[in-house]
């Protein structure tokens, strides 16, 4: 089987977003940063209460800020991380990865042809298959993957799905 598609920046960003959603390290960091502000506020309020200088208005304001922080900071963190990733990617020359890609699949593995390179990968070299609504991610390392945009190969999607699930064990 052979597929061909145009690889664009939005496809690259889909991998970044998927990685952030599934990364245990990022989840831990996000949880720690989200909890930090309420913990600091609680500490400050505790100090004020111990001194006998507490004020219901300041407690209400700090509680309100802490709730807003918990509700909105995680989404902001993801958005800002993706924005920084995009800027980093756009700084360099991406002509080697953006553009037409071709993937040839056979019983041994796949050949991935990019604008300026070609790579042959055995099926055992694909360590993980992830699927989102719009992409397949064929991870060949813990942090890099071959990205296949589903909407650009819609006529071959069923056949590709069968090939991938036949050869890649999740």
CSV table of C-alpha atoms in Angstrom, one decimal:
chain,number,residue,atom,x,y,z
A,1,UNK,CA,0.0,0.0,0.0
A,2,UNK,CA,1.2,3.5,-0.7
A,3,UNK,CA,-0.2,6.9,0.4
A,4,UNK,CA,0.8,10.4,-0.4
A,5,UNK,CA,-0.2,13.7,1.3
A,6,UNK,CA,0.9,17.2,1.9
A,7,UNK,CA,2.4,17.7,5.4
A,8,UNK,CA,1.7,21.1,6.9
A,9,UNK,CA,2.4,23.0,10.1
A,10,UNK,CA,-1.0,22.2,11.5
A,11,UNK,CA,-0.2,18.5,11.2
A,12,UNK,CA,3.0,19.1,13.1
A,13,UNK,CA,1.1,21.0,15.8
A,14,UNK,CA,-1.4,18.2,16.1
A,15,UNK,CA,1.5,16.0,17.3
A,16,UNK,CA,2.6,18.6,19.8
A,17,UNK,CA,-0.9,18.9,21.2
A,18,UNK,CA,-1.3,15.1,21.4
A,19,UNK,CA,2.0,14.8,23.1
A,20,UNK,CA,1.0,17.4,25.8
A,21,UNK,CA,-2.3,15.6,26.3
A,22,UNK,CA,-0.7,12.2,26.9
A,23,UNK,CA,2.6,13.2,28.6
A,24,UNK,CA,2.8,12.1,32.2
A,25,UNK,CA,5.6,14.6,32.8
A,26,UNK,CA,3.5,17.5,31.4
A,27,UNK,CA,0.5,16.4,33.5
A,28,UNK,CA,2.6,16.4,36.7
A,29,UNK,CA,4.1,19.9,35.9
A,30,UNK,CA,0.6,21.3,35.1
A,31,UNK,CA,-0.8,19.9,38.3
A,32,UNK,CA,2.1,21.3,40.4
A,33,UNK,CA,1.8,24.7,38.8
A,34,UNK,CA,-2.0,24.7,39.2
A,35,UNK,CA,-1.8,23.8,42.9
A,36,UNK,CA,1.0,26.3,43.6
A,37,UNK,CA,-1.0,29.4,43.7
A,38,UNK,CA,-3.8,28.1,46.1
A,39,UNK,CA,-1.2,26.6,48.4
A,40,UNK,CA,0.6,29.9,48.6
A,41,UNK,CA,-2.7,31.7,49.3
A,42,UNK,CA,-3.6,29.2,51.9
A,43,UNK,CA,-0.2,29.7,53.6
A,44,UNK,CA,-0.6,33.5,53.6
A,45,UNK,CA,-4.1,33.2,55.0
A,46,UNK,CA,-2.9,30.8,57.7
A,47,UNK,CA,-0.2,33.3,58.7
A,48,UNK,CA,-2.8,36.1,58.9
A,49,UNK,CA,-5.2,34.0,60.9
A,50,UNK,CA,-2.4,33.0,63.3
A,51,UNK,CA,-1.5,36.7,63.8
A,52,UNK,CA,-5.2,37.5,64.3
A,53,UNK,CA,-5.2,39.9,61.3
A,54,UNK,CA,-7.6,38.2,59.0
A,55,UNK,CA,-10.2,40.0,57.0
A,56,UNK,CA,-13.2,38.3,55.4
A,57,UNK,CA,-12.9,40.5,52.3
A,58,UNK,CA,-9.3,39.5,51.7
A,59,UNK,CA,-10.2,35.9,52.3
A,60,UNK,CA,-13.0,36.1,49.8
A,61,UNK,CA,-10.8,37.9,47.2
A,62,UNK,CA,-8.0,35.3,47.6
A,63,UNK,CA,-10.4,32.4,47.4
A,64,UNK,CA,-12.0,33.9,44.2
A,65,UNK,CA,-8.5,34.3,42.6
A,66,UNK,CA,-7.5,30.8,43.6
A,67,UNK,CA,-10.7,29.4,42.1
A,68,UNK,CA,-10.1,31.3,38.8
A,69,UNK,CA,-6.5,30.1,38.8
A,70,UNK,CA,-7.6,26.5,39.2
A,71,UNK,CA,-10.2,26.8,36.4
A,72,UNK,CA,-8.3,28.8,33.8
A,73,UNK,CA,-4.5,28.2,34.4
A,74,UNK,CA,-4.4,24.6,33.0
A,75,UNK,CA,-5.9,25.7,29.7
A,76,UNK,CA,-3.7,28.8,29.5
A,77,UNK,CA,-0.6,26.6,30.2
A,78,UNK,CA,-1.4,24.3,27.3
A,79,UNK,CA,-2.2,27.1,24.9
A,80,UNK,CA,1.0,29.0,25.8
A,81,UNK,CA,3.2,25.9,25.6
A,82,UNK,CA,1.8,25.1,22.1
A,83,UNK,CA,2.3,28.7,21.1
A,84,UNK,CA,6.0,28.6,22.2
A,85,UNK,CA,6.4,25.2,20.4
A,86,UNK,CA,5.0,26.7,17.2
A,87,UNK,CA,7.3,29.7,17.4
A,88,UNK,CA,10.4,27.5,17.9
A,89,UNK,CA,9.4,25.3,15.0
A,90,UNK,CA,8.8,28.3,12.7
A,91,UNK,CA,12.2,29.9,13.6
A,92,UNK,CA,14.1,27.3,11.6
A,93,UNK,CA,14.1,26.0,8.1
A,94,UNK,CA,11.4,23.3,7.9
A,95,UNK,CA,11.6,22.6,4.2
A,96,UNK,CA,12.9,19.1,5.0
A,97,UNK,CA,9.7,18.1,6.7
A,98,UNK,CA,6.9,20.3,5.3
A,99,UNK,CA,5.6,19.5,1.9
A,100,UNK,CA,4.7,16.2,0.1
A,101,UNK,CA,5.2,13.0,2.0
A,102,UNK,CA,4.9,9.5,0.7
A,103,UNK,CA,4.6,6.3,2.8
A,104,UNK,CA,4.9,2.8,1.3
A,105,UNK,CA,3.8,-0.1,3.5
A,106,UNK,CA,4.7,-3.7,3.1
A,107,UNK,CA,5.1,-6.8,5.3
A,108,UNK,CA,8.5,-5.7,6.6
A,109,UNK,CA,7.7,-2.1,7.5
A,110,UNK,CA,7.4,1.2,5.8
A,111,UNK,CA,9.4,3.6,3.7
A,112,UNK,CA,8.8,7.3,4.6
A,113,UNK,CA,9.8,9.7,1.9
A,114,UNK,CA,10.0,13.4,2.9
A,115,UNK,CA,10.9,16.4,0.7
A,116,UNK,CA,14.6,15.9,1.4
A,117,UNK,CA,15.1,12.4,2.9
A,118,UNK,CA,13.9,8.9,2.9
A,119,UNK,CA,13.7,6.6,5.9
A,120,UNK,CA,13.0,2.8,6.1
A,121,UNK,CA,11.5,1.6,9.3
A,122,UNK,CA,10.7,-2.0,10.3
A,123,UNK,CA,7.4,-2.6,12.0
A,124,UNK,CA,9.3,-3.3,15.2
A,125,UNK,CA,10.7,0.2,15.0
A,126,UNK,CA,7.2,1.7,15.5
A,127,UNK,CA,7.0,1.6,19.3
A,128,UNK,CA,3.5,3.1,19.6
A,129,UNK,CA,0.5,3.9,17.5
A,130,UNK,CA,-1.8,6.7,18.6
A,131,UNK,CA,-4.9,7.8,16.8
A,132,UNK,CA,-6.8,11.1,17.2
A,133,UNK,CA,-9.9,12.2,15.3
A,134,UNK,CA,-7.8,13.7,12.5
A,135,UNK,CA,-4.4,12.0,12.6
A,136,UNK,CA,-2.4,8.8,13.1
A,137,UNK,CA,0.8,9.1,15.0
A,138,UNK,CA,3.4,6.3,14.4
A,139,UNK,CA,5.9,6.8,17.2
A,140,UNK,CA,9.4,5.7,16.4
A,141,UNK,CA,10.9,7.2,19.6
A,142,UNK,CA,9.3,8.4,22.8
A,143,UNK,CA,9.0,12.0,21.4
A,144,UNK,CA,9.0,11.7,17.6
A,145,UNK,CA,6.4,10.2,15.3
A,146,UNK,CA,5.4,9.9,11.7
A,147,UNK,CA,2.2,12.0,11.4
A,148,UNK,CA,-0.5,10.9,8.9
A,149,UNK,CA,-3.3,13.4,8.5
A,150,UNK,CA,-6.5,11.4,8.0
A,151,UNK,CA,-8.4,14.0,6.0
A,152,UNK,CA,-5.8,14.1,3.3
A,153,UNK,CA,-6.0,10.3,2.6
A,154,UNK,CA,-9.7,9.8,3.2
A,155,UNK,CA,-10.1,7.4,0.3
A,156,UNK,CA,-7.4,5.1,1.7
A,157,UNK,CA,-8.3,5.4,5.4
A,158,UNK,CA,-10.0,2.0,5.8
A,159,UNK,CA,-7.1,0.2,4.1
A,160,UNK,CA,-4.5,2.1,6.1
A,161,UNK,CA,-6.3,1.4,9.4
A,162,UNK,CA,-6.2,-2.3,8.6
A,163,UNK,CA,-2.5,-2.2,7.7
A,164,UNK,CA,-1.6,-0.3,10.8
A,165,UNK,CA,-3.6,-2.4,13.2
A,166,UNK,CA,-2.3,-5.6,11.6
A,167,UNK,CA,1.3,-4.7,12.1
A,168,UNK,CA,1.5,-2.4,15.1
A,169,UNK,CA,0.6,-3.8,18.5
A,170,UNK,CA,-0.5,-1.0,20.8
